[in-house]
Coordinates of C-alpha atoms (C1' of nucleotides) in Angstrom, one line a residue:
Chain A
M1 CA 42.0 93.5 5.2
R2 CA 43.0 96.9 4.1
S3 CA 43.4 98.0 7.6
P4 CA 44.5 98.1 10.3
A5 CA 47.9 97.4 8.6
K6 CA 49.1 94.0 7.6
L7 CA 48.1 91.0 9.7
G8 CA 49.3 87.5 9.2
S9 CA 47.2 85.6 6.7
S10 CA 45.8 83.2 9.4
A11 CA 44.8 86.2 11.5
V12 CA 43.1 87.6 8.4
S13 CA 41.0 84.6 7.7
L14 CA 40.1 84.3 11.3
L15 CA 38.9 87.9 11.3
R16 CA 37.0 87.3 8.1
A17 CA 35.2 84.3 9.5
A18 CA 34.2 86.4 12.4
T19 CA 32.9 89.2 10.3
E20 CA 31.3 87.2 7.5
S21 CA 27.7 87.0 8.7
I22 CA 27.5 90.2 10.6
M23 CA 29.3 93.3 9.4
K24 CA 31.7 94.1 12.2
T25 CA 34.2 96.7 12.7
S26 CA 37.3 96.9 14.7
V27 CA 36.3 100.4 15.8
T28 CA 34.6 100.6 19.2
G29 CA 32.5 103.3 20.5
P30 CA 31.5 105.6 21.9
V31 CA 33.1 107.9 19.5
R32 CA 33.4 111.7 19.3
V33 CA 33.4 112.8 15.7
R34 CA 33.2 116.2 14.1
F35 CA 32.3 117.8 10.8
A36 CA 34.2 121.0 10.3
P37 CA 33.2 122.8 7.1
S38 CA 34.3 126.3 6.2
P39 CA 31.4 128.7 5.8
T40 CA 31.5 129.2 2.1
G41 CA 27.8 130.0 1.7
F42 CA 26.6 126.6 0.7
L43 CA 27.0 123.0 1.7
H44 CA 29.2 121.2 -0.8
V45 CA 28.2 117.7 -1.8
G46 CA 31.6 116.5 -0.8
G47 CA 31.1 118.1 2.6
A48 CA 27.6 116.6 2.8
R49 CA 29.1 113.1 2.3
T50 CA 31.7 113.7 4.9
A51 CA 28.9 114.7 7.3
I52 CA 27.0 111.6 6.3
Y53 CA 29.9 109.3 7.2
N54 CA 30.4 111.2 10.4
E55 CA 26.9 110.6 11.4
L56 CA 26.9 107.0 10.2
L57 CA 29.8 106.2 12.5
R58 CA 28.2 108.0 15.4
E59 CA 24.9 106.3 14.8
N60 CA 26.5 102.9 14.4
L61 CA 28.8 103.0 17.5
G62 CA 27.2 105.6 19.7
G63 CA 28.8 108.8 20.9
S64 CA 28.6 112.4 19.8
F65 CA 28.7 114.3 16.5
I66 CA 30.0 117.8 16.8
L67 CA 29.4 120.5 14.2
R68 CA 32.2 123.0 14.1
I69 CA 32.4 125.9 11.6
E70 CA 35.9 126.4 10.4
D71 CA 35.7 130.2 10.2
T72 CA 39.4 131.0 10.9
D73 CA 39.3 133.2 7.9
A74 CA 37.0 135.9 9.3
Q75 CA 36.3 137.4 5.9
R76 CA 34.5 134.3 4.8
S77 CA 32.0 134.0 7.6
D78 CA 28.8 135.5 8.6
A79 CA 25.7 134.2 10.4
A80 CA 23.8 133.6 7.1
M81 CA 26.5 131.4 5.8
I82 CA 26.5 129.3 8.9
E83 CA 22.8 129.0 8.9
Q84 CA 23.0 127.9 5.2
I85 CA 25.2 125.0 6.2
C86 CA 22.9 124.0 9.1
S87 CA 19.8 124.1 6.9
G88 CA 21.6 122.1 4.2
L89 CA 22.4 119.4 6.8
R90 CA 18.9 119.4 8.2
W91 CA 17.4 119.1 4.7
I92 CA 19.5 116.1 3.8
G93 CA 18.7 114.6 7.1
V94 CA 22.0 114.7 8.9
Q95 CA 21.7 115.2 12.7
W96 CA 24.5 116.5 14.9
D97 CA 24.5 116.5 18.7
E98 CA 26.7 119.4 19.6
G99 CA 27.2 122.8 18.1
P100 CA 27.4 124.6 15.7
F101 CA 30.6 125.9 17.4
L102 CA 32.7 128.5 15.8
Q103 CA 36.4 127.9 15.5
S104 CA 37.0 131.7 15.9
D105 CA 35.5 131.5 19.4
G106 CA 38.5 129.5 20.4
L107 CA 41.0 132.2 19.4
E108 CA 42.4 132.9 22.8
R109 CA 42.7 129.2 23.6
H110 CA 44.6 128.7 20.4
Q111 CA 46.9 131.6 21.2
Q112 CA 47.5 130.2 24.6
A113 CA 48.5 126.9 23.1
A114 CA 51.0 128.7 20.9
Q115 CA 52.3 130.5 24.0
Q116 CA 52.6 127.2 25.8
L117 CA 54.6 125.7 23.0
L118 CA 56.8 128.8 22.9
E119 CA 57.5 128.5 26.6
Q120 CA 58.3 124.8 26.3
G121 CA 60.7 125.5 23.5
K122 CA 58.5 123.5 21.1
A123 CA 58.0 126.6 19.0
F124 CA 59.9 129.8 18.3
R125 CA 59.5 133.3 17.0
C126 CA 60.6 133.8 13.4
F127 CA 61.4 137.3 12.3
R128 CA 62.0 136.5 8.7
T129 CA 59.7 137.9 6.1
S130 CA 57.9 135.6 3.7
E131 CA 59.6 137.4 0.9
E132 CA 63.0 136.5 2.3
I133 CA 62.0 132.9 2.7
E134 CA 60.4 132.8 -0.7
A135 CA 63.6 134.2 -2.3
A136 CA 65.8 131.5 -0.7
R137 CA 63.3 128.9 -1.7
S138 CA 63.2 129.8 -5.4
Q139 CA 67.0 130.0 -5.4
A140 CA 67.3 126.5 -4.0
Q141 CA 64.7 125.3 -6.5
A142 CA 66.7 126.7 -9.3
K143 CA 69.5 124.5 -8.2
G144 CA 67.1 121.6 -8.1
E145 CA 67.0 121.4 -4.4
T146 CA 64.1 121.6 -2.0
L147 CA 64.5 124.1 0.7
R148 CA 63.4 123.4 4.2
Y149 CA 63.2 126.3 6.4
R150 CA 64.8 124.6 9.3
D151 CA 67.9 123.6 7.3
F152 CA 68.5 127.2 6.1
F153 CA 67.5 129.4 8.9
A154 CA 68.5 129.1 12.4
P155 CA 66.0 130.3 15.0
P156 CA 67.1 133.6 16.5
S157 CA 69.3 133.6 19.5
A158 CA 67.9 134.8 22.8
D159 CA 69.7 138.1 22.5
E160 CA 68.6 138.7 18.9
E161 CA 65.0 137.7 19.9
A162 CA 65.0 140.2 22.8
Q163 CA 66.4 142.9 20.6
R164 CA 63.9 142.4 17.7
L165 CA 61.1 142.1 20.2
A166 CA 62.0 145.4 21.8
A167 CA 62.2 147.0 18.3
K168 CA 58.7 145.7 17.8
E169 CA 59.6 143.8 14.7
P170 CA 56.8 141.7 13.4
F171 CA 57.2 137.9 13.8
V172 CA 55.4 134.7 13.3
V173 CA 55.4 131.7 15.6
R174 CA 56.7 128.6 14.0
F175 CA 56.3 125.1 15.4
R176 CA 59.6 123.2 15.9
C177 CA 58.6 120.0 14.0
S178 CA 59.9 116.6 14.7
D179 CA 62.6 115.2 12.6
D180 CA 61.6 111.6 13.2
S181 CA 59.4 109.7 10.8
L182 CA 55.7 110.2 11.6
H183 CA 53.1 107.5 11.2
F184 CA 49.4 107.4 12.0
S185 CA 46.6 104.9 11.5
D186 CA 44.0 105.8 8.9
L187 CA 41.0 103.5 8.8
V188 CA 40.8 103.9 5.0
R189 CA 44.5 103.9 4.1
G190 CA 45.9 101.6 6.7
E191 CA 49.1 102.7 8.4
V192 CA 50.5 105.8 6.7
E193 CA 54.1 106.7 7.3
F194 CA 55.9 109.9 6.4
P195 CA 59.7 109.5 6.4
A196 CA 61.9 111.5 8.7
G197 CA 62.6 115.0 7.5
S198 CA 59.4 115.4 5.5
L199 CA 58.1 118.1 7.7
D200 CA 59.3 121.6 8.1
D201 CA 58.9 124.2 10.9
F202 CA 55.5 125.5 10.0
V203 CA 53.7 128.7 11.1
I204 CA 51.2 128.3 13.8
L205 CA 50.7 132.0 14.6
R206 CA 50.6 134.7 12.0
S207 CA 52.3 138.0 12.4
D208 CA 49.0 139.5 13.3
G209 CA 48.8 137.0 16.2
S210 CA 46.0 134.9 14.6
P211 CA 46.3 131.1 14.6
T212 CA 46.7 129.2 11.4
Y213 CA 44.4 126.4 10.4
H214 CA 46.7 123.7 11.6
L215 CA 46.9 125.0 15.1
S216 CA 43.2 125.7 15.3
V217 CA 42.0 122.3 14.2
V218 CA 44.4 120.5 16.5
C219 CA 43.5 122.7 19.5
D220 CA 39.8 122.3 18.9
D221 CA 40.1 118.5 18.3
V222 CA 41.9 118.3 21.6
E223 CA 39.4 120.5 23.4
M224 CA 36.5 118.6 22.0
R225 CA 38.1 115.3 22.7
V226 CA 37.6 114.1 19.2
T227 CA 38.4 110.4 18.8
H228 CA 38.0 110.0 15.0
V229 CA 38.8 112.7 12.5
I230 CA 36.8 112.0 9.4
R231 CA 37.7 114.5 6.6
G232 CA 38.6 114.8 3.0
D233 CA 41.6 113.2 1.4
D234 CA 43.1 116.6 0.7
H235 CA 44.2 116.7 4.4
L236 CA 46.1 113.5 4.3
S237 CA 49.4 115.3 3.6
N238 CA 48.7 117.7 6.4
T239 CA 48.1 115.0 8.9
P240 CA 51.7 114.4 10.0
K241 CA 51.8 118.1 11.0
H242 CA 48.7 117.6 13.1
V243 CA 50.0 114.4 14.7
D244 CA 53.2 116.2 15.6
L245 CA 51.1 119.0 17.2
F246 CA 48.9 116.6 19.1
R247 CA 52.0 115.1 20.6
A248 CA 53.6 118.4 21.4
L249 CA 50.4 119.5 23.1
G250 CA 50.5 116.3 25.2
A251 CA 47.2 115.1 23.8
P252 CA 46.1 111.7 22.5
V253 CA 46.3 111.4 18.7
P254 CA 42.9 110.6 17.2
V255 CA 42.3 107.9 14.6
F256 CA 42.0 109.3 11.1
V257 CA 39.6 108.5 8.3
H258 CA 40.5 110.2 5.1
L259 CA 37.8 110.1 2.6
P260 CA 38.6 110.0 -1.1
L261 CA 37.5 113.1 -3.1
I262 CA 34.4 113.4 -5.1
L263 CA 35.3 114.2 -8.7
G264 CA 33.2 115.8 -11.5
S265 CA 32.6 114.2 -14.8
D266 CA 35.8 115.7 -16.1
K267 CA 37.7 113.7 -13.4
K268 CA 38.7 117.0 -11.7
R269 CA 37.7 118.1 -8.3
L270 CA 33.9 118.7 -8.4
S271 CA 33.4 122.3 -9.4
K272 CA 30.8 124.7 -10.7
R273 CA 32.0 124.0 -14.2
T274 CA 30.7 120.5 -14.3
G275 CA 27.3 121.2 -12.7
A276 CA 25.7 121.4 -9.3
T277 CA 28.1 121.2 -6.4
S278 CA 25.9 122.1 -3.4
V279 CA 23.1 120.3 -1.8
E280 CA 20.9 123.4 -2.2
E281 CA 21.3 123.2 -6.0
F282 CA 20.1 119.6 -6.0
R283 CA 17.2 120.5 -3.7
D284 CA 16.2 123.3 -6.1
Q285 CA 16.5 121.0 -9.1
G286 CA 13.8 118.8 -7.6
F287 CA 15.8 116.0 -6.0
L288 CA 14.6 114.4 -2.8
P289 CA 16.9 114.5 0.3
Q290 CA 16.5 110.7 0.7
A291 CA 17.8 110.2 -2.8
L292 CA 20.8 112.5 -2.4
Y293 CA 21.6 110.9 1.0
N294 CA 21.4 107.5 -0.6
A295 CA 23.5 108.5 -3.6
L296 CA 26.2 110.2 -1.5
G297 CA 26.3 107.4 1.1
L298 CA 26.9 104.8 -1.5
L299 CA 29.5 106.9 -3.3
G300 CA 32.7 105.6 -1.9
W301 CA 31.1 103.1 0.5
S302 CA 29.4 99.8 -0.1
P303 CA 28.0 97.3 2.3
G304 CA 29.2 94.6 0.1
G305 CA 26.0 93.2 -1.4
D306 CA 24.0 94.2 -4.3
R307 CA 22.1 96.9 -2.5
E308 CA 21.5 100.1 -4.4
I309 CA 18.6 101.6 -2.6
M310 CA 19.2 102.1 1.1
S311 CA 17.7 104.3 3.7
R312 CA 19.6 106.2 6.3
K313 CA 18.5 103.6 8.8
E314 CA 19.7 100.7 6.8
M315 CA 23.1 102.4 6.2
V316 CA 23.5 103.0 9.9
E317 CA 23.0 99.3 10.5
L318 CA 25.5 98.1 7.9
F319 CA 28.1 100.9 8.1
T320 CA 31.7 100.1 8.9
V321 CA 34.5 102.6 8.2
E322 CA 36.7 99.7 6.9
R323 CA 34.5 99.4 3.9
I324 CA 35.0 103.0 2.7
N325 CA 36.8 102.9 -0.6
S326 CA 40.2 104.5 -1.0
S327 CA 39.9 105.8 -4.5
A328 CA 38.2 109.0 -5.7
A329 CA 34.8 108.7 -7.3
I330 CA 33.0 110.5 -10.0
F331 CA 29.6 111.7 -9.0
D332 CA 27.1 110.3 -11.5
R333 CA 24.0 112.5 -12.0
D334 CA 22.2 109.8 -14.0
K335 CA 22.3 107.4 -11.1
L336 CA 21.1 110.1 -8.8
S337 CA 18.2 110.7 -11.2
W338 CA 17.3 107.1 -11.2
L339 CA 17.5 106.9 -7.5
N340 CA 15.3 110.0 -7.2
A341 CA 12.7 108.4 -9.5
Q342 CA 12.8 105.3 -7.3
Y343 CA 12.1 107.4 -4.2
M344 CA 9.4 109.4 -5.9
S345 CA 7.5 106.2 -6.6
S346 CA 8.1 104.4 -3.3
L347 CA 7.7 107.2 -0.7
S348 CA 4.3 107.8 0.7
L349 CA 2.1 110.1 -1.4
E350 CA 1.9 112.6 1.4
E351 CA 5.7 112.8 1.7
V352 CA 6.1 113.3 -2.1
A353 CA 3.4 116.0 -1.9
K354 CA 5.3 117.7 0.9
Y355 CA 8.5 117.9 -1.1
A356 CA 6.8 118.8 -4.3
S357 CA 4.9 121.7 -2.8
P358 CA 7.7 124.3 -3.4
F359 CA 7.6 123.3 -7.1
L360 CA 3.9 123.5 -7.3
A361 CA 3.5 126.9 -5.7
P362 CA 4.9 128.9 -8.7
L363 CA 2.4 127.1 -10.9
G364 CA -0.5 128.1 -8.8
L365 CA -1.1 124.7 -7.4
D366 CA -0.5 125.4 -3.8
G367 CA -3.1 125.9 -1.0
L368 CA -5.7 123.7 -2.7
E369 CA -8.5 122.4 -0.6
G370 CA -11.3 119.9 -0.6
E371 CA -12.1 118.4 -4.0
S372 CA -9.2 120.2 -5.7
R373 CA -6.8 118.9 -3.1
Q374 CA -8.0 115.4 -3.7
R375 CA -7.7 115.8 -7.4
L376 CA -4.1 117.1 -7.0
M377 CA -3.2 114.1 -4.9
A378 CA -4.8 111.7 -7.4
A379 CA -2.9 113.4 -10.2
L380 CA 0.3 113.2 -8.3
E381 CA -0.2 109.5 -7.8
L382 CA -0.8 109.1 -11.5
H383 CA 2.3 111.0 -12.5
R384 CA 4.9 110.3 -9.8
S385 CA 6.4 107.3 -11.7
R386 CA 6.7 109.4 -14.9
A387 CA 8.9 112.1 -13.6
K388 CA 12.5 111.8 -12.5
T389 CA 12.5 115.0 -10.4
L390 CA 9.9 117.1 -8.6
E391 CA 10.7 119.8 -11.1
E392 CA 9.5 117.7 -13.9
L393 CA 6.4 116.7 -12.0
G394 CA 4.9 120.2 -11.7
P395 CA 4.0 120.8 -15.3
M396 CA 2.4 117.4 -15.6
L397 CA -0.2 118.4 -13.0
V398 CA -1.1 121.8 -14.6
P399 CA -3.7 120.5 -17.1
Y400 CA -5.9 119.2 -14.3
F401 CA -6.5 122.7 -13.1
Q402 CA -5.8 125.0 -16.1
E403 CA -8.9 126.7 -17.6
E404 CA -7.7 126.3 -21.2
L405 CA -4.9 124.4 -22.7
V406 CA -2.7 125.5 -25.6
Y407 CA -2.5 122.9 -28.4
V408 CA 0.5 122.8 -30.7
V409 CA -0.6 122.3 -34.4
E410 CA 2.5 120.3 -35.3
S411 CA 1.8 117.7 -32.6
C412 CA -1.8 117.4 -33.8
Q413 CA -1.3 116.9 -37.5
K414 CA -2.6 113.4 -37.3
F415 CA -5.8 114.5 -35.6
L416 CA -6.4 117.5 -38.0
S417 CA -6.4 115.2 -41.0
Q418 CA -9.3 113.1 -39.7
E419 CA -12.5 114.8 -40.8
S420 CA -14.8 112.7 -38.7
L421 CA -12.8 113.2 -35.5
P422 CA -14.5 116.3 -34.1
G423 CA -17.9 114.6 -34.4
H424 CA -16.6 111.5 -32.6
L425 CA -15.1 113.6 -29.8
E426 CA -18.4 115.4 -29.3
A427 CA -20.2 112.1 -29.2
L428 CA -17.7 110.9 -26.6
A429 CA -18.0 114.0 -24.6
A430 CA -21.7 113.6 -24.5
R431 CA -21.5 110.0 -23.4
F432 CA -19.0 110.9 -20.7
A433 CA -21.2 113.7 -19.5
A434 CA -24.2 111.4 -19.3
L435 CA -22.3 108.9 -17.2
E436 CA -23.6 108.3 -13.7
E437 CA -20.4 107.1 -12.3
F438 CA -17.2 108.8 -13.6
S439 CA -15.0 105.8 -13.0
P440 CA -12.2 104.4 -15.2
E441 CA -14.2 101.2 -15.8
A442 CA -17.3 103.1 -16.9
L443 CA -15.4 105.5 -19.0
E444 CA -13.6 102.8 -20.8
Q445 CA -16.8 100.9 -21.5
E446 CA -18.3 104.1 -22.8
L447 CA -15.4 104.8 -25.1
R448 CA -15.2 101.3 -26.4
Q449 CA -18.9 101.2 -27.1
L450 CA -18.6 104.4 -29.1
S451 CA -15.6 103.1 -31.1
E452 CA -17.6 100.0 -32.1
A453 CA -20.6 102.1 -33.0
V454 CA -18.7 104.4 -35.3
E455 CA -16.4 101.6 -36.5
V456 CA -13.0 102.9 -35.5
K457 CA -10.3 101.4 -33.3
A458 CA -10.3 102.5 -29.7
G459 CA -6.9 104.1 -30.2
V460 CA -8.4 106.5 -32.7
L461 CA -10.5 108.0 -29.9
I462 CA -8.0 107.5 -27.1
H463 CA -5.1 109.4 -28.5
P464 CA -6.9 112.6 -29.5
T465 CA -8.7 112.5 -26.1
R466 CA -5.4 112.4 -24.3
M467 CA -4.2 115.3 -26.4
A468 CA -7.4 117.2 -25.6
L469 CA -7.0 116.8 -21.9
T470 CA -3.3 117.3 -21.5
A471 CA -2.0 118.9 -24.7
S472 CA 0.5 116.0 -24.8
K473 CA 0.9 112.7 -26.5
K474 CA 2.3 111.1 -23.4
G475 CA 0.7 110.4 -20.1
P476 CA -1.0 107.9 -17.9
S477 CA -3.7 105.4 -19.0
L478 CA -6.4 107.5 -20.5
F479 CA -9.3 106.3 -18.3
E480 CA -7.4 106.9 -15.1
L481 CA -6.6 110.3 -16.5
V482 CA -10.2 111.2 -17.4
A483 CA -11.5 109.9 -14.1
T484 CA -9.0 112.0 -12.2
M485 CA -9.5 115.0 -14.4
G486 CA -13.2 115.0 -13.5
R487 CA -16.4 115.6 -15.3
E488 CA -16.1 119.4 -15.5
A489 CA -12.6 119.8 -16.8
T490 CA -12.9 116.8 -19.1
G491 CA -15.9 118.4 -20.8
R492 CA -14.3 121.8 -21.0
H493 CA -11.0 120.5 -22.5
L494 CA -12.8 118.3 -25.0
A495 CA -15.0 121.1 -26.2
N496 CA -12.0 123.4 -26.5
F497 CA -10.1 120.8 -28.5
V498 CA -13.0 120.3 -30.9
G499 CA -13.0 124.0 -31.4
F500 CA -9.3 123.9 -32.0
L501 CA -9.7 121.1 -34.6
G502 CA -12.4 123.1 -36.3
R503 CA -10.3 126.3 -36.5
E504 CA -7.1 124.7 -37.6
G505 CA -8.6 122.0 -39.8
S506 CA -10.5 124.5 -42.0
S507 CA -7.7 127.0 -42.4
Chain B
rG1 C1' 61.0 119.0 -8.3
rG2 C1' 60.1 116.5 -3.3
rC3 C1' 56.7 113.7 -0.3
rG4 C1' 52.0 111.2 0.0
rC5 C1' 47.7 108.8 -2.0
rG6 C1' 45.2 106.3 -5.8
rU7 C1' 44.2 103.1 -10.6
rU8 C1' 38.3 96.6 -11.9
rC9 C1' 33.0 97.9 -17.7
rG10 C1' 31.6 105.1 -19.9
rU11 C1' 30.1 105.8 -14.3
rC12 C1' 29.3 103.7 -9.1
rU13 C1' 30.9 99.2 -7.3
rA14 C1' 31.5 93.3 -5.8
rG15 C1' 36.0 90.8 -5.3
rG16 C1' 40.8 89.5 -0.1
rG17 C1' 45.4 83.3 -4.2
rG18 C1' 41.9 78.5 -7.4
rU19 C1' 34.5 78.6 -7.1
rC20 C1' 36.3 85.0 -12.0
rC21 C1' 37.5 83.7 -20.0
rA22 C1' 35.3 88.7 -13.3
rG23 C1' 29.2 89.6 -10.4
rG24 C1' 25.5 93.7 -9.5
rA25 C1' 23.6 98.8 -10.4
rC26 C1' 23.2 103.4 -13.5
rG27 C1' 23.7 104.6 -18.7
rC28 C1' 23.2 102.8 -23.6
rC29 C1' 21.0 99.1 -27.3
rG30 C1' 17.1 95.4 -28.3
rG31 C1' 12.6 92.9 -26.7
rC32 C1' 8.1 92.0 -23.7
rC33 C1' 3.8 94.5 -21.4
rU34 C1' 0.5 98.2 -23.7
rC35 C1' -4.3 103.2 -25.7
rU36 C1' 0.8 106.7 -25.7
rC37 C1' 4.6 107.7 -22.1
rA38 C1' 6.8 106.2 -17.8
rC39 C1' 7.2 102.1 -14.4
rG40 C1' 8.1 96.9 -14.4
rC41 C1' 10.1 92.4 -16.6
rC42 C1' 13.7 89.8 -20.0
rG43 C1' 18.2 90.0 -22.9
rG44 C1' 22.7 92.4 -24.9
rU45 C1' 27.0 95.9 -24.7
rA46 C1' 31.3 96.8 -21.8
rA47 C1' 36.6 96.5 -17.2
rC48 C1' 41.1 93.9 -13.8
rA49 C1' 46.4 100.8 -16.4
rC50 C1' 51.3 98.7 -18.1
rG51 C1' 55.8 95.7 -17.1
rG52 C1' 58.3 92.5 -14.1
rG53 C1' 58.4 89.1 -10.1
rU54 C1' 56.4 85.4 -5.9
rU55 C1' 53.3 80.9 -6.7
rC56 C1' 51.4 74.7 -9.4
rG57 C1' 47.9 78.9 -9.8
rA58 C1' 47.4 86.3 -9.3
rA59 C1' 42.1 91.1 -10.4
rU60 C1' 43.8 89.5 -5.4
rC61 C1' 50.7 89.4 -2.7
rC62 C1' 55.7 92.2 -3.9
rC63 C1' 58.6 95.6 -7.0
rG64 C1' 58.9 99.1 -10.8
rU65 C1' 56.7 102.3 -14.8
rA66 C1' 52.8 105.4 -16.6
rC67 C1' 48.8 108.3 -15.6
rG68 C1' 45.6 111.0 -12.1
rC69 C1' 45.0 113.6 -7.6
rG70 C1' 46.6 116.0 -3.0
rC71 C1' 50.2 118.5 0.0
rU72 C1' 54.7 121.2 -0.4
rA73 C1' 51.4 129.2 2.2
rC74 C1' 51.6 134.2 7.5
rC75 C1' 44.4 129.3 2.6
rA76 C1' 41.3 126.1 4.9

RNA sequence: GGCGCGUUCGUCUAGGGGUCCAGGACGCCGGCCUCUCACGCCGGUAACACGGGUUCGAAUCCCGUACGCGCUACCA
């Protein structure tokens, strides 16, 4: 057992026996969890995964999932950015119960908390400038020492404080941190302990009176009665500060779940340099939300079996925080592509069509009705297993509706060198046109009969016909293709292609 | 520098002292299917970071080292 902490080995095996058949967790609900992104203008995939684990825990144990926007830095936030995060979450399928709340709305409450700490002597006013502290710090560092504020600067005396206050000197409020060792339980890391003296008196109120992040998160987590703090690994080192604050505020300390970071292919923190970083980008590149959810959910968490394709519902059933990995993971786009292809093939046709629609619109394939609509759906069915993304799917459907295709001479060399081919294709077109039933079976029979009559292999007719209809060497089974294309377009494309062969062949 | 966290195939992972000369998936390579492509199916490639312990036995437990990442702000 990775956590909680170290148990005796007999206790471990007992626990294992109990959890073997059914995935159990030591965590009991109902829980109150929260996802607290900063409004950066997009939903980062790392954030999306954090949100997913938040929701999995809530779904699994019951309780509430609170969405809170960490907009302490006023510059960074506006309504559009907040909406962006919400729509990103909605798209990927994460549902929250409360919010979105804005952290900035708690400003007064945060300031009150600082005031309370001040009155209780758990915080003090610091009149030193950051330059002054910085200078002392670099001086100490030059001597190879680490400077802690609290070892170098004494808080001002009551007299001095009153004097400076009267003189309206600017000050920050610093939290008087504990000098004991601080430990907390983290469901991913186990018991984490920070030795005595590893904290310093940190700022909780800036000189302009605004609360810093540390104060705000703790106040809000207290206010919202958060039981489990699920967040990125990068906050692990900040956690002792938070624990100290929770205690000072007289509030229960929540359980922590620190998620390992998602890395780019360069093993660095996922950034723009290595490709897409936001869920919106993946959406725009033609990935299905189900696939992204699946990929993200299984990045850093595994139910233990061989499962690779799992729906949100299945994850909810099997999810336990204890099985979240503790090491950082590189996001693998190839695997996402594979997953996406799996979902494109297995989802209902209607659903794929729904998600494909934004990619079809620019190609003029939207708003089709009646027979055209039916043709589009049939074509979609024929091509869905051939595309890895919705973006790739669009161009494959165009030939079914385009008036005239553009053939590339280089790809048609083989056909151009066959003198008798145009005649054969005309014969084939005539046979197709005369067909009563435009079905794959009938079409195939017709083509094979012709190939026998003119004494060529079926492939000699099949390949140029595919080229004629799609301007491509690749594609679905020819007879399915022709049947879906329909009598009219088939005849038109075939005639055009014969014309093309005539023009290019003679020149 | 200090403190914290991490390290199993290229990538995601299974693994919890013997059943592991390490299993699955993606990728890659080869084959089958076949009118092409894709899907699917079959096969192959490839890893316990290093060094010490503990133990009859270590991927698994302990200690170091290396490397990576995070924090060390009046950013979040």
